[in-house]
Amino acid sequence: MTVNIQQLSLAHVLVVGDVMLDRYWYGAVDRISPEAPVPVVRITREENRLGGCANVAYNVVSLGGKASLLSVVGDDEASHLLEDLVAKTGIAPHLGRDSQLKTTVKLRIIGRQQQLLRVDFENTPQNEVLASQTDQFLQLLPTHNVVLFSDYGKGGLAHVSQMIAAARAAGKAVLIDPKGSDYSRYAGATCITPNRAELEQVIGKWSTEAELVQKAHALRQELKLDALLLTRSEEGMTLFDAQGELTVSAQAREVFDVTGAGDTVIATLATLVAAGLSLRDAMPLANKAGGVVVGKFGTATVSYEELMA
């Protein structure tokens, strides 16, 4: 099923979760350090990109939808860089500020066209700031078709259960990119989108497809989800819902970088659902979007033209 750009322009997605700054330092590697057996990288270029749920929101607007971004940042250089980047995208920002918080930064050092090292800077937001975020969520809810929670396990979704309940009571579809081993906090959502490793943390490993089907449906019913979408890398993805299972094959292409691929999949799914498609109709296009973005370097987005090509 296809969707036109006019339909997508009516899609309003509220993205909530852990925002972060993705930094890339590119350099030349000419020698090994005399101090330790590690390469010396001479930095020649720096680049900053939206990361975490900010990248999810950017994927929504890149497809032609409208995205509001609700998150918490610190009062530091990274937060100001993030705000500047968001301002250039068309995302509607609603960023709470916590002076005690260190804005999450993932710094990747790149040499010889490969990632040599990643350095993370982070801590957890204060409860008072998160409580005020919940109030703002309730104010934003009526003007959006779909709510998308992007959980990176950084503490920004401490009140996710209450927000899911409020969104569902308001008749909104709720899509979640989950994290951790306790999925009970996501109970009542429309759909969650774990990858293989994330789902194994919750239901354990499976040795056959039949065992996966049984375990996935059991989890879906336990959490009262409409659907569970399992992203399976080279095996494509499988949707488990009340109708059964639907699997689409991976789009065959060279994989350059899987960073942010899950962001693109759930952002595409949310945008298409907000535009009026069912999860089953949206899923093949979300799979295609994931196939496009892994051919790009770093956190990236997919345009409407690329999706419909």
Short mmCIF file of C-alpha atoms in Angstrom, two decimals:
data_model
loop_
_atom_site.label_atom_id
_atom_site.label_comp_id
_atom_site.label_asym_id
_atom_site.label_seq_id
_atom_site.Cartn_x
_atom_site.Cartn_y
_atom_site.Cartn_z
CA MET A 1 0.00 0.00 0.00
CA THR A 2 1.28 3.47 -0.85
CA VAL A 3 0.75 6.82 0.82
CA ASN A 4 1.06 10.28 -0.69
CA ILE A 5 2.90 13.30 0.64
CA GLN A 6 -0.39 15.09 1.43
CA GLN A 7 -1.42 12.24 3.74
CA LEU A 8 1.98 12.35 5.45
CA SER A 9 1.69 16.11 6.03
CA LEU A 10 -1.35 15.38 8.23
CA ALA A 11 0.62 12.93 10.38
CA HIS A 12 1.38 14.47 13.79
CA VAL A 13 3.70 12.33 15.91
CA LEU A 14 4.61 13.14 19.52
CA VAL A 15 8.09 11.71 20.17
CA VAL A 16 9.00 11.25 23.84
CA GLY A 17 12.16 9.78 25.32
CA ASP A 18 15.89 10.05 25.75
CA VAL A 19 17.46 12.75 23.60
CA MET A 20 21.18 12.78 22.87
CA LEU A 21 23.85 14.38 20.75
CA ASP A 22 25.77 12.16 18.35
CA ARG A 23 29.26 13.59 17.78
CA TYR A 24 31.66 12.35 15.13
CA TRP A 25 35.36 13.16 15.12
CA TYR A 26 37.04 12.15 11.87
CA GLY A 27 40.78 11.85 11.59
CA ALA A 28 43.85 10.31 10.04
CA VAL A 29 45.60 7.34 11.62
CA ASP A 30 49.28 7.43 10.74
CA ARG A 31 51.02 5.79 13.68
CA ILE A 32 50.75 3.84 16.92
CA SER A 33 51.16 5.69 20.21
CA PRO A 34 54.53 5.23 21.96
CA GLU A 35 52.64 5.32 25.30
CA ALA A 36 50.38 2.32 24.67
CA PRO A 37 49.53 -0.02 21.76
CA VAL A 38 46.73 2.20 20.44
CA PRO A 39 46.39 4.24 17.23
CA VAL A 40 46.99 7.99 17.31
CA VAL A 41 44.11 9.77 15.54
CA ARG A 42 44.84 13.24 14.18
CA ILE A 43 41.38 14.87 14.11
CA THR A 44 40.65 16.69 10.86
CA ARG A 45 36.87 17.20 11.01
CA GLU A 46 34.03 17.29 13.55
CA GLU A 47 30.32 16.73 12.98
CA ASN A 48 27.29 16.87 15.29
CA ARG A 49 24.02 15.05 14.59
CA LEU A 50 20.71 14.53 16.38
CA GLY A 51 20.72 11.30 18.36
CA GLY A 52 18.32 9.20 20.41
CA CYS A 53 14.70 10.29 20.21
CA ALA A 54 15.79 13.50 18.44
CA ASN A 55 16.91 11.32 15.52
CA VAL A 56 13.54 9.57 15.65
CA ALA A 57 11.74 12.93 15.40
CA TYR A 58 14.05 13.97 12.55
CA ASN A 59 13.11 10.79 10.68
CA VAL A 60 9.42 11.72 11.02
CA VAL A 61 9.89 15.19 9.51
CA SER A 62 12.24 13.84 6.82
CA LEU A 63 9.36 11.68 5.58
CA GLY A 64 7.05 14.69 5.41
CA GLY A 65 5.27 14.24 8.74
CA LYS A 66 5.14 16.65 11.67
CA ALA A 67 6.98 15.83 14.90
CA SER A 68 6.98 17.29 18.39
CA LEU A 69 9.92 16.33 20.61
CA LEU A 70 9.44 16.03 24.37
CA SER A 71 12.59 15.34 26.36
CA VAL A 72 14.97 16.62 29.03
CA VAL A 73 18.42 18.13 28.48
CA GLY A 74 21.09 19.61 30.72
CA ASP A 75 22.33 23.19 30.71
CA ASP A 76 25.59 22.58 28.89
CA GLU A 77 27.31 22.89 25.54
CA ALA A 78 25.76 19.67 24.23
CA SER A 79 22.22 20.86 25.00
CA HIS A 80 22.78 24.13 23.14
CA LEU A 81 24.21 22.27 20.14
CA LEU A 82 21.18 19.97 20.21
CA GLU A 83 18.76 22.88 20.33
CA ASP A 84 20.50 24.54 17.38
CA LEU A 85 20.28 21.33 15.35
CA VAL A 86 16.61 20.79 16.23
CA ALA A 87 15.80 24.38 15.22
CA LYS A 88 17.03 23.66 11.68
CA THR A 89 14.82 20.61 11.13
CA GLY A 90 11.22 21.73 11.55
CA ILE A 91 10.77 19.63 14.70
CA ALA A 92 8.65 21.36 17.38
CA PRO A 93 10.89 21.18 20.49
CA HIS A 94 9.62 20.85 24.06
CA LEU A 95 12.86 20.34 25.97
CA GLY A 96 12.86 20.56 29.75
CA ARG A 97 16.09 21.74 31.29
CA ASP A 98 17.76 20.07 34.29
CA SER A 99 20.82 21.99 35.47
CA GLN A 100 22.11 18.88 37.28
CA LEU A 101 21.89 16.73 34.16
CA LYS A 102 24.76 16.07 31.79
CA THR A 103 23.17 15.94 28.33
CA THR A 104 23.83 12.51 26.86
CA VAL A 105 26.59 12.58 24.24
CA LYS A 106 27.85 9.65 22.18
CA LEU A 107 31.22 10.59 20.74
CA ARG A 108 32.47 8.38 17.93
CA ILE A 109 36.06 8.64 16.73
CA ILE A 110 36.40 7.63 13.09
CA GLY A 111 39.65 6.75 11.33
CA ARG A 112 40.32 4.91 8.09
CA GLN A 113 36.56 4.93 7.39
CA GLN A 114 35.71 2.89 10.46
CA GLN A 115 34.68 3.55 14.05
CA LEU A 116 37.71 3.20 16.32
CA LEU A 117 36.15 4.19 19.63
CA ARG A 118 32.90 5.40 21.19
CA VAL A 119 32.86 7.52 24.35
CA ASP A 120 29.57 8.11 26.24
CA PHE A 121 28.78 11.04 28.57
CA GLU A 122 25.55 10.69 30.56
CA ASN A 123 23.65 10.62 33.85
CA THR A 124 19.97 10.51 34.92
CA PRO A 125 17.40 13.39 35.05
CA GLN A 126 15.89 14.52 38.36
CA ASN A 127 12.39 13.33 39.32
CA GLU A 128 10.94 16.85 39.55
CA VAL A 129 11.92 17.61 35.96
CA LEU A 130 10.43 14.32 34.76
CA ALA A 131 7.19 15.03 36.64
CA SER A 132 6.82 18.39 34.88
CA GLN A 133 7.45 16.59 31.58
CA THR A 134 4.43 14.36 32.28
CA ASP A 135 2.24 17.46 32.72
CA GLN A 136 3.47 18.84 29.40
CA PHE A 137 2.79 15.48 27.75
CA LEU A 138 -0.88 15.73 28.73
CA GLN A 139 -1.06 19.23 27.23
CA LEU A 140 0.49 18.12 23.93
CA LEU A 141 -1.49 14.89 23.57
CA PRO A 142 -4.72 16.22 21.96
CA THR A 143 -2.95 17.68 18.90
CA HIS A 144 -1.15 14.47 17.88
CA ASN A 145 -2.32 11.30 16.09
CA VAL A 146 0.37 8.94 17.39
CA VAL A 147 2.68 8.86 20.41
CA LEU A 148 6.14 7.33 19.97
CA PHE A 149 8.23 6.49 23.03
CA SER A 150 11.94 6.04 22.30
CA ASP A 151 13.53 4.39 25.34
CA TYR A 152 17.32 4.39 25.46
CA GLY A 153 17.44 3.50 29.16
CA LYS A 154 18.80 6.92 30.18
CA GLY A 155 16.00 7.69 32.67
CA GLY A 156 13.90 10.03 30.55
CA LEU A 157 10.88 7.69 30.55
CA ALA A 158 10.49 7.09 34.28
CA HIS A 159 6.75 7.84 34.03
CA VAL A 160 6.07 5.98 30.78
CA SER A 161 3.30 3.77 32.22
CA GLN A 162 1.16 6.78 33.17
CA MET A 163 1.77 8.40 29.78
CA ILE A 164 0.79 5.22 27.90
CA ALA A 165 -2.46 5.00 29.89
CA ALA A 166 -3.27 8.65 29.19
CA ALA A 167 -2.54 8.30 25.47
CA ARG A 168 -4.64 5.15 25.09
CA ALA A 169 -7.51 6.73 27.06
CA ALA A 170 -7.37 9.60 24.55
CA GLY A 171 -7.61 7.13 21.66
CA LYS A 172 -4.03 7.59 20.44
CA ALA A 173 -1.88 4.84 18.97
CA VAL A 174 1.24 4.26 21.09
CA LEU A 175 4.42 2.84 19.56
CA ILE A 176 7.46 2.02 21.69
CA ASP A 177 11.10 1.25 20.96
CA PRO A 178 11.82 -0.66 24.21
CA LYS A 179 14.86 -1.11 26.41
CA GLY A 180 15.83 -3.38 29.30
CA SER A 181 14.40 -6.65 30.56
CA ASP A 182 11.21 -5.35 32.24
CA TYR A 183 8.56 -4.76 29.59
CA SER A 184 5.70 -4.56 32.13
CA ARG A 185 6.09 -0.77 32.08
CA TYR A 186 5.00 -0.81 28.42
CA ALA A 187 1.72 -2.65 29.13
CA GLY A 188 -1.24 -1.36 27.14
CA ALA A 189 0.78 0.08 24.25
CA THR A 190 -0.34 -0.42 20.65
CA CYS A 191 2.96 -1.89 19.47
CA ILE A 192 6.53 -2.40 20.70
CA THR A 193 9.46 -2.88 18.30
CA PRO A 194 12.32 -4.83 19.92
CA ASN A 195 15.21 -6.27 17.95
CA ARG A 196 16.32 -9.88 18.41
CA ALA A 197 18.78 -9.22 21.24
CA GLU A 198 16.27 -7.04 23.11
CA LEU A 199 13.47 -9.60 22.83
CA GLU A 200 15.77 -12.43 23.95
CA GLN A 201 16.42 -10.46 27.16
CA VAL A 202 12.71 -10.70 27.96
CA ILE A 203 11.48 -14.06 26.62
CA GLY A 204 14.76 -15.98 26.44
CA LYS A 205 16.35 -17.58 23.39
CA TRP A 206 14.31 -19.61 20.92
CA SER A 207 15.51 -22.60 18.92
CA THR A 208 12.68 -22.80 16.36
CA GLU A 209 10.32 -20.39 14.63
CA ALA A 210 7.37 -22.13 16.32
CA GLU A 211 8.89 -21.46 19.74
CA LEU A 212 9.40 -17.79 18.85
CA VAL A 213 5.78 -17.49 17.68
CA GLN A 214 4.49 -19.02 20.92
CA LYS A 215 6.67 -16.84 23.15
CA ALA A 216 6.02 -13.62 21.22
CA HIS A 217 2.24 -14.05 21.31
CA ALA A 218 2.37 -14.94 25.01
CA LEU A 219 4.26 -11.70 25.73
CA ARG A 220 1.89 -9.69 23.53
CA GLN A 221 -1.14 -11.04 25.37
CA GLU A 222 0.47 -10.63 28.80
CA LEU A 223 1.21 -6.95 28.10
CA LYS A 224 -2.15 -6.38 26.35
CA LEU A 225 -0.44 -5.10 23.20
CA ASP A 226 -2.22 -4.88 19.86
CA ALA A 227 1.00 -6.00 18.18
CA LEU A 228 4.67 -6.81 18.64
CA LEU A 229 7.07 -6.06 15.78
CA LEU A 230 10.36 -7.97 15.91
CA THR A 231 13.15 -6.50 13.79
CA ARG A 232 15.47 -9.30 12.68
CA SER A 233 18.34 -7.69 10.75
CA GLU A 234 19.12 -9.86 7.71
CA GLU A 235 15.92 -11.88 8.32
CA GLY A 236 13.68 -8.84 7.86
CA MET A 237 10.93 -8.33 10.43
CA THR A 238 7.90 -10.14 11.83
CA LEU A 239 4.67 -8.63 13.13
CA PHE A 240 2.77 -10.62 15.76
CA ASP A 241 -0.85 -9.51 16.20
CA ALA A 242 -4.37 -10.90 16.71
CA GLN A 243 -4.45 -12.04 13.05
CA GLY A 244 -1.29 -14.13 13.50
CA GLU A 245 2.16 -13.43 12.08
CA LEU A 246 3.33 -11.39 9.10
CA THR A 247 6.98 -11.56 7.99
CA VAL A 248 8.67 -9.38 5.38
CA SER A 249 12.14 -10.15 4.05
CA ALA A 250 15.06 -7.78 4.49
CA GLN A 251 15.72 -5.44 1.57
CA ALA A 252 18.88 -6.84 -0.04
CA ARG A 253 21.57 -4.16 -0.02
CA GLU A 254 25.04 -3.53 1.31
CA VAL A 255 25.04 -2.74 5.03
CA PHE A 256 27.34 0.19 5.76
CA ASP A 257 26.25 1.25 9.27
CA VAL A 258 23.38 0.01 11.47
CA THR A 259 23.49 3.07 13.78
CA GLY A 260 19.96 4.43 14.19
CA ALA A 261 18.29 1.85 11.93
CA GLY A 262 15.76 1.03 14.65
CA ASP A 263 14.99 4.76 14.95
CA THR A 264 14.16 4.92 11.25
CA VAL A 265 11.96 1.81 11.35
CA ILE A 266 9.78 2.97 14.25
CA ALA A 267 9.65 6.58 13.00
CA THR A 268 8.44 5.38 9.59
CA LEU A 269 5.91 3.06 11.21
CA ALA A 270 4.58 5.86 13.45
CA THR A 271 4.36 8.38 10.60
CA LEU A 272 2.46 5.98 8.35
CA VAL A 273 0.07 4.95 11.14
CA ALA A 274 -0.51 8.64 11.89
CA ALA A 275 -1.27 9.10 8.17
CA GLY A 276 -3.99 6.45 8.39
CA LEU A 277 -2.30 3.16 7.49
CA SER A 278 -2.70 0.00 9.55
CA LEU A 279 0.36 -1.57 11.17
CA ARG A 280 0.22 -4.40 8.61
CA ASP A 281 0.15 -1.96 5.69
CA ALA A 282 2.86 0.27 7.21
CA MET A 283 5.27 -2.54 8.08
CA PRO A 284 6.68 -3.28 4.55
CA LEU A 285 7.47 0.41 4.05
CA ALA A 286 9.11 0.64 7.50
CA ASN A 287 11.19 -2.40 6.54
CA LYS A 288 12.20 -0.69 3.29
CA ALA A 289 13.18 2.48 5.17
CA GLY A 290 15.41 0.44 7.49
CA GLY A 291 17.04 -1.12 4.44
CA VAL A 292 17.78 2.31 2.97
CA VAL A 293 19.23 3.84 6.13
CA VAL A 294 21.74 1.05 6.85
CA GLY A 295 23.40 2.00 3.57
CA LYS A 296 24.23 5.42 5.03
CA PHE A 297 26.89 6.35 7.59
CA GLY A 298 25.93 7.17 11.19
CA THR A 299 22.56 8.36 12.42
CA ALA A 300 20.66 9.19 9.24
CA THR A 301 17.17 9.66 7.81
CA VAL A 302 15.12 8.52 4.82
CA SER A 303 13.19 10.90 2.55
CA TYR A 304 9.72 10.34 1.09
CA GLU A 305 11.31 10.04 -2.37
CA GLU A 306 13.71 7.31 -1.17
CA LEU A 307 10.86 5.43 0.51
CA MET A 308 8.67 5.46 -2.58
CA ALA A 309 11.46 4.79 -5.12
#
